[in-house]
Coordinates of C-alpha atoms in Angstrom, one line a residue:
M25 CA 51.9 -12.3 239.8
K26 CA 54.0 -9.3 238.1
A27 CA 53.9 -10.4 234.4
N28 CA 50.6 -11.2 235.0
S29 CA 50.1 -7.5 235.9
H30 CA 52.4 -5.9 233.5
Y31 CA 50.1 -7.5 230.9
I32 CA 47.1 -6.2 232.0
N33 CA 48.6 -3.1 232.0
R34 CA 49.8 -2.9 228.8
F35 CA 46.4 -4.1 228.0
F36 CA 44.9 -1.2 229.6
L37 CA 47.0 1.2 227.7
I38 CA 46.5 -0.1 224.3
A39 CA 42.4 0.1 224.9
V40 CA 42.9 3.6 226.3
F41 CA 44.9 4.4 222.9
L42 CA 42.9 2.6 220.4
F43 CA 39.1 3.7 222.0
S44 CA 37.6 6.8 222.4
G45 CA 35.2 5.9 225.0
V46 CA 37.6 5.5 227.9
C47 CA 38.8 8.0 229.8
S48 CA 41.8 9.0 230.4
A49 CA 43.7 10.5 233.5
F50 CA 46.4 12.4 232.1
A51 CA 45.3 14.1 228.7
S52 CA 48.6 15.5 228.3
Q53 CA 49.6 17.6 225.2
K54 CA 52.4 15.4 224.3
E55 CA 49.6 12.3 224.4
V56 CA 47.2 14.1 222.4
A57 CA 50.2 15.0 219.6
D58 CA 51.4 11.3 219.9
K59 CA 47.9 10.4 219.1
I60 CA 47.3 12.9 215.8
R61 CA 50.9 11.8 214.9
F62 CA 49.7 7.8 214.7
I63 CA 46.5 8.7 213.0
L64 CA 48.3 10.8 210.6
E65 CA 51.1 8.1 210.1
T66 CA 48.6 5.4 209.4
D67 CA 46.8 7.0 206.8
Q68 CA 46.6 5.5 203.8
P69 CA 47.3 7.6 200.6
Q70 CA 44.5 6.0 198.9
R71 CA 41.9 6.2 200.9
K72 CA 40.5 9.7 202.6
L73 CA 41.7 10.2 205.8
E74 CA 38.7 9.4 208.4
V75 CA 37.6 10.3 211.9
R76 CA 35.1 8.5 213.5
G77 CA 33.8 7.2 209.9
L78 CA 33.5 10.2 208.8
P79 CA 36.0 11.2 205.5
L80 CA 38.1 14.9 206.4
L81 CA 37.5 17.0 203.9
T82 CA 41.0 18.3 202.8
S83 CA 44.3 16.0 203.2
S84 CA 47.4 18.0 202.1
E85 CA 47.6 20.2 204.3
I86 CA 46.3 18.3 207.4
H87 CA 49.4 16.5 206.8
T88 CA 51.6 19.6 206.1
F89 CA 50.3 21.9 208.7
Y90 CA 50.7 19.5 212.0
G91 CA 54.1 17.9 210.5
A92 CA 55.3 21.4 211.0
R93 CA 54.3 21.7 214.4
E94 CA 55.6 18.3 215.5
F95 CA 51.7 17.2 215.6
N96 CA 50.7 19.4 218.5
P97 CA 47.1 19.8 219.1
V98 CA 45.7 23.4 217.9
W99 CA 42.2 23.7 219.6
S100 CA 43.3 22.2 223.0
F101 CA 46.3 22.5 225.6
N102 CA 46.9 20.1 228.7
G103 CA 43.2 18.1 228.1
E104 CA 41.1 21.4 228.0
L105 CA 39.5 22.9 224.8
T106 CA 40.8 26.6 224.4
E107 CA 38.9 29.6 223.4
F108 CA 40.1 29.4 220.1
A109 CA 37.8 26.0 219.5
Y110 CA 34.7 27.9 220.5
E111 CA 35.6 30.7 218.1
M112 CA 36.2 28.3 215.5
R113 CA 32.9 26.4 216.1
Y114 CA 31.1 30.0 216.2
E115 CA 32.7 30.5 212.2
I116 CA 31.7 27.5 211.4
I117 CA 28.2 28.6 212.3
Q118 CA 28.0 31.6 211.1
S119 CA 29.1 30.2 207.5
K120 CA 25.3 30.4 206.8
Y121 CA 25.5 34.0 206.2
D122 CA 27.8 33.4 203.1
G123 CA 25.1 30.8 201.8
L124 CA 27.2 27.9 203.0
N125 CA 25.8 25.0 204.9
P126 CA 27.5 24.8 208.2
E127 CA 26.9 20.7 208.0
E128 CA 29.0 20.3 205.2
Y129 CA 32.2 21.2 207.4
N130 CA 31.0 17.9 209.9
L131 CA 29.3 20.5 212.9
K132 CA 27.5 17.8 213.9
L133 CA 30.4 15.9 215.1
I134 CA 32.0 18.8 215.9
Q135 CA 29.1 19.4 218.4
T136 CA 29.4 16.0 220.0
F137 CA 32.6 16.3 220.9
F138 CA 32.2 19.9 222.6
E139 CA 28.9 18.5 224.3
A140 CA 31.0 15.3 225.8
F141 CA 33.7 17.9 226.8
E142 CA 31.7 20.5 228.5
S143 CA 30.0 17.5 230.3
N144 CA 33.5 16.1 231.5
K145 CA 34.1 19.9 232.5
K146 CA 31.4 19.9 234.9
K147 CA 31.3 16.2 236.1
K148 CA 35.5 17.3 236.8
N149 CA 36.4 14.4 234.7
A150 CA 39.2 14.7 232.1
N151 CA 38.8 14.8 228.3
D152 CA 40.1 11.3 226.5
F153 CA 43.0 12.5 224.6
S154 CA 42.0 10.4 221.9
D155 CA 38.7 12.2 221.5
L156 CA 40.9 15.3 221.7
A157 CA 43.4 14.5 218.9
D158 CA 40.2 14.0 216.7
F159 CA 37.9 16.7 217.5
D160 CA 41.5 18.5 216.7
L161 CA 41.4 16.9 213.3
L162 CA 38.1 17.3 212.7
L163 CA 38.1 21.4 213.4
T164 CA 41.4 22.1 211.3
D165 CA 39.9 20.5 208.4
A166 CA 36.9 22.6 209.1
F167 CA 39.4 25.5 208.9
F168 CA 40.5 24.9 206.0
K169 CA 37.4 23.4 204.2
L170 CA 35.6 26.9 205.0
V171 CA 38.7 29.0 203.7
T172 CA 38.3 27.4 200.4
H173 CA 34.9 27.8 200.1
L174 CA 35.3 31.6 201.0
E175 CA 38.2 32.3 198.7
V176 CA 36.9 30.7 195.6
G177 CA 33.5 29.4 196.1
K178 CA 32.1 26.4 196.7
V179 CA 30.6 25.3 193.2
D180 CA 33.1 25.2 190.0
P181 CA 31.5 27.4 187.4
S182 CA 32.9 25.7 184.7
S183 CA 30.3 22.4 185.6
L184 CA 27.4 24.4 185.2
K185 CA 24.8 24.0 182.2
S186 CA 24.7 27.6 182.3
N187 CA 27.2 29.4 180.8
W188 CA 29.8 31.4 183.0
G189 CA 32.5 33.0 180.7
I190 CA 34.3 34.9 183.4
E191 CA 37.7 33.5 184.4
P192 CA 36.8 32.5 188.2
I193 CA 39.2 34.0 190.8
Q194 CA 42.2 31.1 191.5
K195 CA 43.5 30.1 194.9
Q196 CA 46.0 32.4 196.2
L197 CA 46.2 32.4 199.9
D198 CA 48.4 29.5 202.2
Y199 CA 45.4 28.3 204.1
I200 CA 48.2 26.9 206.5
E201 CA 49.7 30.7 206.9
L202 CA 46.5 31.5 207.4
L203 CA 45.8 29.2 210.1
H204 CA 49.4 29.7 211.6
T205 CA 48.3 34.0 211.5
A206 CA 45.0 32.9 213.5
L207 CA 47.2 31.1 215.9
M208 CA 50.0 33.7 216.7
R209 CA 47.0 36.8 217.0
K210 CA 45.4 34.4 219.1
E211 CA 42.2 35.3 217.4
I212 CA 40.3 33.9 214.2
R213 CA 38.1 36.1 213.2
P214 CA 39.4 38.7 211.3
V215 CA 41.5 35.8 209.3
I216 CA 38.5 34.5 208.4
Q217 CA 37.4 38.0 207.6
S218 CA 40.2 38.8 205.1
V219 CA 39.2 35.9 202.9
Y220 CA 35.9 37.3 201.9
P221 CA 35.7 38.6 198.7
K222 CA 37.1 42.2 198.7
F223 CA 33.6 44.0 197.1
E224 CA 31.7 45.7 199.6
I225 CA 28.4 44.2 198.5
Y226 CA 29.5 40.8 199.8
R227 CA 29.8 41.7 203.6
K228 CA 26.4 43.7 202.8
G229 CA 25.0 41.2 201.4
R230 CA 26.2 38.5 204.6
E231 CA 23.9 41.1 206.7
V232 CA 21.3 41.0 204.8
V233 CA 21.4 36.6 204.9
R234 CA 21.3 37.3 208.7
N235 CA 18.5 39.8 208.4
L236 CA 16.6 37.8 206.7
E237 CA 17.1 34.4 209.5
S238 CA 16.0 36.9 212.1
I239 CA 12.8 37.0 210.1
A240 CA 12.5 33.9 209.1
K241 CA 12.1 32.8 212.7
N242 CA 8.8 34.7 213.1
D243 CA 7.4 33.6 209.8
S244 CA 3.9 31.9 210.1
L245 CA 2.1 32.8 206.5
D246 CA 1.2 30.4 204.3
W247 CA 3.8 31.2 201.0
K248 CA 2.2 29.0 198.5
P249 CA 2.4 30.8 194.9
V250 CA -0.5 33.1 193.7
K251 CA -0.8 32.6 190.1
E252 CA -2.8 34.9 188.1
N253 CA -4.0 34.8 184.2
K254 CA -4.0 38.8 184.1
S255 CA -2.7 41.3 185.8
I256 CA -5.4 42.8 188.7
K257 CA -5.7 46.4 189.0
F258 CA -7.1 49.0 191.6
G259 CA -10.5 48.2 192.5
E260 CA -10.9 45.0 191.3
T261 CA -12.1 41.8 193.4
N262 CA -9.9 38.6 193.7
S263 CA -9.8 36.0 195.8
A264 CA -5.9 36.2 195.9
I265 CA -6.0 39.7 197.6
P266 CA -6.1 38.6 201.4
A267 CA -2.9 36.1 201.0
L268 CA -1.5 39.2 199.1
R269 CA -2.4 42.0 201.7
D270 CA -1.2 39.5 204.6
R271 CA 2.4 39.3 202.8
L272 CA 2.3 42.8 202.3
I273 CA 1.7 43.6 206.1
F274 CA 4.4 41.2 207.0
W275 CA 7.3 43.0 204.8
E276 CA 6.3 46.2 206.7
Y277 CA 4.6 47.9 204.0
L278 CA 1.1 48.2 204.9
V279 CA 0.0 48.5 208.7
G280 CA -2.0 45.6 210.1
S281 CA -3.8 47.7 212.6
T282 CA -5.0 49.9 210.1
V283 CA -6.4 47.1 207.6
A284 CA -10.0 46.9 208.4
D285 CA -11.1 43.6 207.1
K286 CA -8.0 41.6 206.4
S287 CA -10.0 39.0 204.5
S288 CA -12.0 41.4 202.0
K289 CA -11.1 40.4 198.4
L290 CA -10.9 44.2 197.2
Y291 CA -8.1 45.7 195.8
D292 CA -8.7 49.0 197.3
S293 CA -6.8 52.3 198.1
L294 CA -4.2 51.4 201.4
L295 CA -3.5 48.4 199.6
F296 CA -2.7 50.0 196.2
E297 CA -0.5 52.2 197.9
A298 CA 1.6 49.5 199.7
V299 CA 2.3 47.5 196.7
K300 CA 3.8 51.2 194.7
R301 CA 6.0 51.3 197.9
Y302 CA 6.8 47.5 197.4
Q303 CA 7.2 47.7 193.7
E304 CA 9.9 51.0 194.4
D305 CA 11.8 49.4 196.9
N306 CA 12.4 46.0 194.5
G307 CA 13.1 47.4 191.0
L308 CA 9.6 47.0 189.7
E309 CA 7.5 49.3 188.0
V310 CA 5.9 51.4 190.0
D311 CA 2.1 51.8 188.9
G312 CA 0.5 49.5 191.6
I313 CA -0.8 46.7 189.2
L314 CA -0.6 43.3 190.7
G315 CA 1.2 41.9 187.3
K316 CA 3.5 39.1 186.6
M317 CA 6.5 40.6 188.1
T318 CA 5.1 42.0 191.2
L319 CA 3.4 39.0 191.7
E320 CA 6.0 36.7 191.6
A321 CA 8.2 38.6 194.2
L322 CA 5.2 39.1 196.4
N323 CA 5.7 34.6 196.0
Q324 CA 9.1 34.4 197.6
S325 CA 9.2 33.9 201.7
P326 CA 12.2 34.5 203.7
K327 CA 13.3 31.1 203.1
S328 CA 13.3 31.7 199.2
L329 CA 15.0 35.3 199.6
I330 CA 17.7 33.6 201.9
D331 CA 18.2 31.1 198.9
K332 CA 18.5 33.8 196.3
A333 CA 21.3 35.5 198.2
S334 CA 23.0 32.5 198.7
V335 CA 23.4 31.5 195.5
N336 CA 24.7 35.3 194.7
L337 CA 27.2 35.0 197.4
E338 CA 28.4 32.2 195.6
R339 CA 28.5 34.0 192.1
L340 CA 30.2 36.9 194.1
R341 CA 33.3 34.3 195.4
W342 CA 33.9 33.7 191.2
L343 CA 34.7 37.2 191.0
P344 CA 38.0 38.3 190.7
D345 CA 38.7 41.4 192.6
T346 CA 41.4 43.3 190.4
I347 CA 38.7 45.4 188.7
Q348 CA 37.6 46.8 192.4
N349 CA 39.6 49.9 192.5
S350 CA 39.5 50.7 188.3
T351 CA 37.3 52.2 185.9
F352 CA 34.7 49.4 184.1
I353 CA 31.8 48.9 182.6
L354 CA 29.3 46.4 184.4
V355 CA 25.8 45.3 183.0
N356 CA 23.7 43.2 185.4
I357 CA 21.7 41.4 182.7
A358 CA 19.2 40.3 185.6
N359 CA 18.6 43.9 186.4
F360 CA 18.1 45.2 183.1
E361 CA 20.7 47.9 184.2
L362 CA 24.0 49.2 183.2
D363 CA 26.6 51.2 185.5
Y364 CA 30.0 52.8 184.3
I365 CA 31.8 53.0 187.6
D366 CA 34.9 54.8 188.3
N367 CA 37.0 54.1 191.2
Q368 CA 33.9 52.6 192.9
D369 CA 31.8 55.7 192.1
T370 CA 28.9 55.1 189.8
L371 CA 29.2 58.3 187.1
F372 CA 26.3 56.9 184.7
S373 CA 23.6 53.9 185.3
E374 CA 21.0 53.2 182.6
K375 CA 18.2 50.5 181.3
V376 CA 19.0 48.5 179.3
I377 CA 17.2 45.6 177.2
V378 CA 18.9 42.0 177.2
G379 CA 18.6 38.4 175.1
Q380 CA 15.6 36.7 175.7
P381 CA 15.5 33.6 177.3
Y382 CA 16.1 31.4 174.1
H383 CA 19.0 34.3 173.1
Q384 CA 20.2 34.4 176.7
S385 CA 23.1 36.9 177.1
P386 CA 26.3 35.4 178.3
V387 CA 28.1 36.0 181.1
F388 CA 32.0 37.3 180.6
S389 CA 34.4 40.5 180.6
A390 CA 36.0 42.0 177.7
Q391 CA 37.9 44.5 176.7
M392 CA 35.9 48.2 175.0
S393 CA 38.2 48.9 172.5
Y394 CA 36.4 51.1 170.4
I395 CA 32.9 52.9 169.0
V396 CA 31.3 52.9 165.9
F397 CA 29.2 55.6 165.1
S398 CA 26.3 55.2 162.4
P399 CA 27.1 51.8 162.3
Y400 CA 25.8 48.8 159.5
W401 CA 24.0 46.2 161.1
N402 CA 25.7 43.1 159.3
I403 CA 23.0 40.6 160.1
P404 CA 24.3 37.4 162.1
Y405 CA 23.7 34.2 159.8
S406 CA 21.0 32.5 162.0
I407 CA 18.9 35.8 161.8
M408 CA 19.5 36.3 158.0
R409 CA 18.8 32.1 157.9
N410 CA 15.7 31.9 160.4
E411 CA 14.4 35.4 160.3
T412 CA 15.5 37.8 157.3
L413 CA 15.1 35.6 154.2
P414 CA 11.7 34.3 155.0
A415 CA 10.9 37.6 155.2
I416 CA 12.8 39.1 151.7
R417 CA 10.7 35.8 150.0
K418 CA 7.2 37.0 151.2
N419 CA 8.0 40.2 150.7
P420 CA 10.6 41.1 147.9
S421 CA 10.6 44.5 148.5
Y422 CA 11.4 44.1 152.2
L423 CA 15.0 44.8 151.7
T424 CA 14.4 48.4 150.1
R425 CA 11.9 49.2 153.1
N426 CA 14.5 48.1 155.7
N427 CA 17.5 50.1 153.9
M428 CA 19.0 46.9 153.8
E429 CA 21.9 45.7 150.7
V430 CA 23.4 42.7 150.0
I431 CA 27.0 42.3 149.8
T432 CA 29.4 39.4 149.3
R433 CA 32.1 38.3 152.0
S434 CA 34.4 40.8 151.0
G435 CA 31.6 43.6 151.4
K436 CA 31.0 44.2 147.7
Y437 CA 27.6 45.1 146.4
V438 CA 25.2 42.9 145.0
D439 CA 22.6 43.8 142.8
P440 CA 19.7 42.1 144.7
S441 CA 17.5 41.2 141.5
T442 CA 20.8 39.2 140.7
V443 CA 20.0 37.3 143.8
D444 CA 18.3 33.5 144.1
F445 CA 17.0 34.2 147.7
S446 CA 15.2 30.5 147.5
T447 CA 18.3 28.9 147.7
K448 CA 19.3 27.2 150.8
S449 CA 22.7 27.4 150.5
F450 CA 23.1 31.5 150.5
P451 CA 26.4 32.6 149.3
Y452 CA 26.1 36.3 150.5
L453 CA 25.6 38.4 153.5
I454 CA 23.2 40.6 154.3
R455 CA 23.3 44.2 155.9
Q456 CA 21.2 47.2 157.3
K457 CA 23.0 50.6 156.3
P458 CA 23.7 53.3 158.9
G459 CA 20.6 55.5 159.5
Q460 CA 17.5 56.3 162.3
N461 CA 15.8 52.6 161.6
N462 CA 19.2 50.9 162.2
S463 CA 18.6 47.7 164.5
L464 CA 21.8 48.4 166.4
G465 CA 20.3 52.3 166.4
L466 CA 23.1 55.5 165.9
V467 CA 26.3 54.1 167.6
K468 CA 27.8 50.4 168.7
F469 CA 30.4 50.0 171.6
M470 CA 32.8 46.9 170.8
F471 CA 34.6 44.6 173.4
P472 CA 35.8 42.1 171.2
N473 CA 34.4 38.5 171.9
K474 CA 34.1 35.3 170.7
Y475 CA 29.7 35.8 171.9
S476 CA 29.9 38.5 169.3
V477 CA 27.8 40.5 172.0
Y478 CA 28.3 44.2 172.3
I479 CA 26.4 47.2 173.6
H480 CA 24.7 49.4 171.2
D481 CA 21.3 51.8 170.4
T482 CA 18.2 50.9 169.2
P483 CA 15.5 52.3 167.6
T484 CA 13.0 50.9 169.3
R485 CA 12.7 53.1 172.9
N486 CA 9.1 52.2 173.4
L487 CA 10.8 48.9 175.1
F488 CA 12.7 50.5 177.5
E489 CA 9.2 51.6 179.4
K490 CA 8.2 48.1 179.9
E491 CA 9.2 46.2 183.2
E492 CA 10.6 43.0 181.8
R493 CA 13.2 43.6 179.1
A494 CA 14.8 40.2 178.5
L495 CA 14.0 41.2 174.5
S496 CA 17.4 41.1 172.4
H497 CA 19.1 38.6 170.5
G498 CA 21.5 38.5 173.1
C499 CA 23.5 41.7 172.6
I500 CA 22.7 44.5 175.2
R501 CA 20.6 47.7 174.1
L502 CA 21.4 50.8 176.0
K503 CA 18.9 53.8 176.3
N504 CA 21.1 56.6 176.2
P505 CA 24.1 55.8 174.5
T506 CA 25.0 59.2 173.6
Q507 CA 25.8 59.9 177.3
L508 CA 28.1 56.2 177.8
A509 CA 29.8 58.0 174.2
Q510 CA 30.5 60.8 176.0
L511 CA 32.4 59.2 179.2
L512 CA 34.2 57.3 177.2
L513 CA 35.5 60.1 175.0
K514 CA 35.8 62.7 177.9
N515 CA 39.4 63.0 177.6
N516 CA 39.6 63.5 173.8
Q517 CA 39.1 67.2 173.1
D518 CA 38.3 66.5 169.8
W519 CA 34.8 64.9 170.4
D520 CA 32.6 66.9 172.3
L521 CA 28.6 66.4 172.6
Q522 CA 28.0 68.3 169.0
K523 CA 30.7 65.8 167.0
I524 CA 29.3 63.0 169.0
E525 CA 25.8 63.8 167.7
K526 CA 26.7 64.8 164.1
A527 CA 28.7 61.2 163.7
M528 CA 26.0 59.8 165.3
N529 CA 23.7 61.4 162.5
Q530 CA 25.8 60.2 158.9
P531 CA 25.0 57.9 156.3
R532 CA 28.6 56.6 156.4
E533 CA 29.9 54.4 159.6
Q534 CA 32.8 55.8 161.7
I535 CA 35.4 54.0 163.7
V536 CA 36.8 55.9 166.6
N537 CA 39.5 53.8 169.2
L538 CA 39.6 54.7 172.4
D539 CA 42.5 56.1 174.3
K540 CA 41.9 53.1 177.1
K541 CA 40.8 50.3 176.8
I542 CA 37.6 50.0 179.5
P543 CA 36.9 46.5 180.9
V544 CA 33.1 45.4 180.7
I545 CA 31.8 43.0 182.9
L546 CA 28.4 41.0 181.8
V547 CA 27.2 39.8 184.9
Y548 CA 24.0 37.6 186.6
L549 CA 23.0 38.4 189.9
T550 CA 19.6 38.4 191.0
F551 CA 20.5 39.6 194.3
W552 CA 22.9 42.4 195.8
A553 CA 23.3 44.7 198.8
D554 CA 23.8 48.3 198.2
S555 CA 26.0 50.5 200.2
N556 CA 23.4 51.2 202.6
G557 CA 23.0 47.2 203.3
K558 CA 19.7 47.1 201.7
G559 CA 19.0 44.0 199.9
H560 CA 18.1 43.9 196.2
F561 CA 16.4 41.0 194.6
R562 CA 15.5 40.5 191.2
S563 CA 13.5 37.6 189.0
D564 CA 15.6 34.6 187.6
I565 CA 15.0 35.5 184.1
Y566 CA 16.8 32.9 182.8
Q567 CA 16.4 30.2 185.5
R568 CA 19.6 29.8 186.6
D569 CA 19.5 30.5 190.5
A570 CA 18.0 26.9 191.0
E571 CA 21.1 24.8 189.6
I572 CA 23.6 26.6 191.7
L573 CA 21.2 26.2 194.5
V574 CA 21.5 22.3 194.6
A575 CA 25.2 22.1 193.9
L576 CA 25.7 24.8 196.7
R577 CA 23.6 22.8 199.4
S578 CA 24.8 19.5 198.3
F579 CA 27.8 17.6 200.0

């Protein structure tokens, strides 16, 4: 009889150990630690460690972390959840404001455990040590994966079709040490925040997403895209006007109570003023015309803006933060703008023209080392083959009219009357001589790179008045190059404004080396937040956001 009792008791203990649904009378630290140890020591190296059929997101950190603490649980003590566990769940949920998906960190299963433990507490039932062990592993795993995504990003930029030429940030933090630090301090929020990119626009961007989510909860509008073949101007009638009016009321650019007839299709003065305020706030041309870019902006719902912000928070996580306190030139391709930044102060900001969608300006960084005044334009082979040579064949005076000359590859002048421009294998180069009509304008700023992209002046200044300025072959055309030259040469007493202007208007090329190299960073941000916490959204001119969003949302 005693033997039978012994086997029955043994069977009961084994059942409790192996099956999570059975409630243990005593969920001590040791029992939970033993269960964690059992799970980890029976882990098969060739398979991902699983909890309740769900694979854990990390592995090596889990083994190292628990091994160093003798497998003691992190998120419970003597069978009860700690406040620390609730804080970690909060951080997982808050990751949505980083543009991440909380469900990727097994939130659904973690929530199920919380509900079960809270139910046990109400019923005064003990929590099962097997459940506590699984829960502990899940929450620790979520911490390691979340801080990884926050530090280096979730998406690998090298896996994208769209080129990201900036070397992405590398893992630098010890995540195990981070969790130890959080345990020691008994608070997890400051540790999570320490992993954020050091750019202030990242933290401000999170708050924009938080605000948009709050706005989205009260969104009942139909955001079906408004598409028009021609611009809608003040005084015209159009069937899209009521929907556009509703959207401006929604975004608080128009007070609904002041609108006599919300169904009116007339583009009236009240709506006209609201459109202009909207355009000014959204980096659009303030003309009151409902054109392509204004309509595109008004088509964006709170949800689509959250998606756009999420994509760009991910891009910020790819950027190294080594430049945050230095002098550098930043070109945001999607915003058609160049900024000269010195120790976080913007000393110069100007409009630029960037590459056309089929000649996209690349994302990369390089060191600006010299300026070329009154430059030659050495016509790239692709432009020469596809544009210049066909133009010469049609009009023999094309070279003279455009102040161009033929040279050998060693730079020697060639008499164009001796050249056969009809040959397929053209053995020469063509360049445009310095002058007011030179395609590079009067100056170019050089930061050698594999893309052969640089910043330069342009004779076609009227193009800077366009709202959408994706018009070049990939290089960056600057509206006010004289002021940038002044900034770059400010420490050189030999180069005052008068000398700069003279050098920009001479018949020969002149190269001036900078006293120190300055980083130039070309980025593509369709969203950012300013120091006041205001969100700025721009058109995805190269259609690069969608690919990142898909990768960001998938798991």
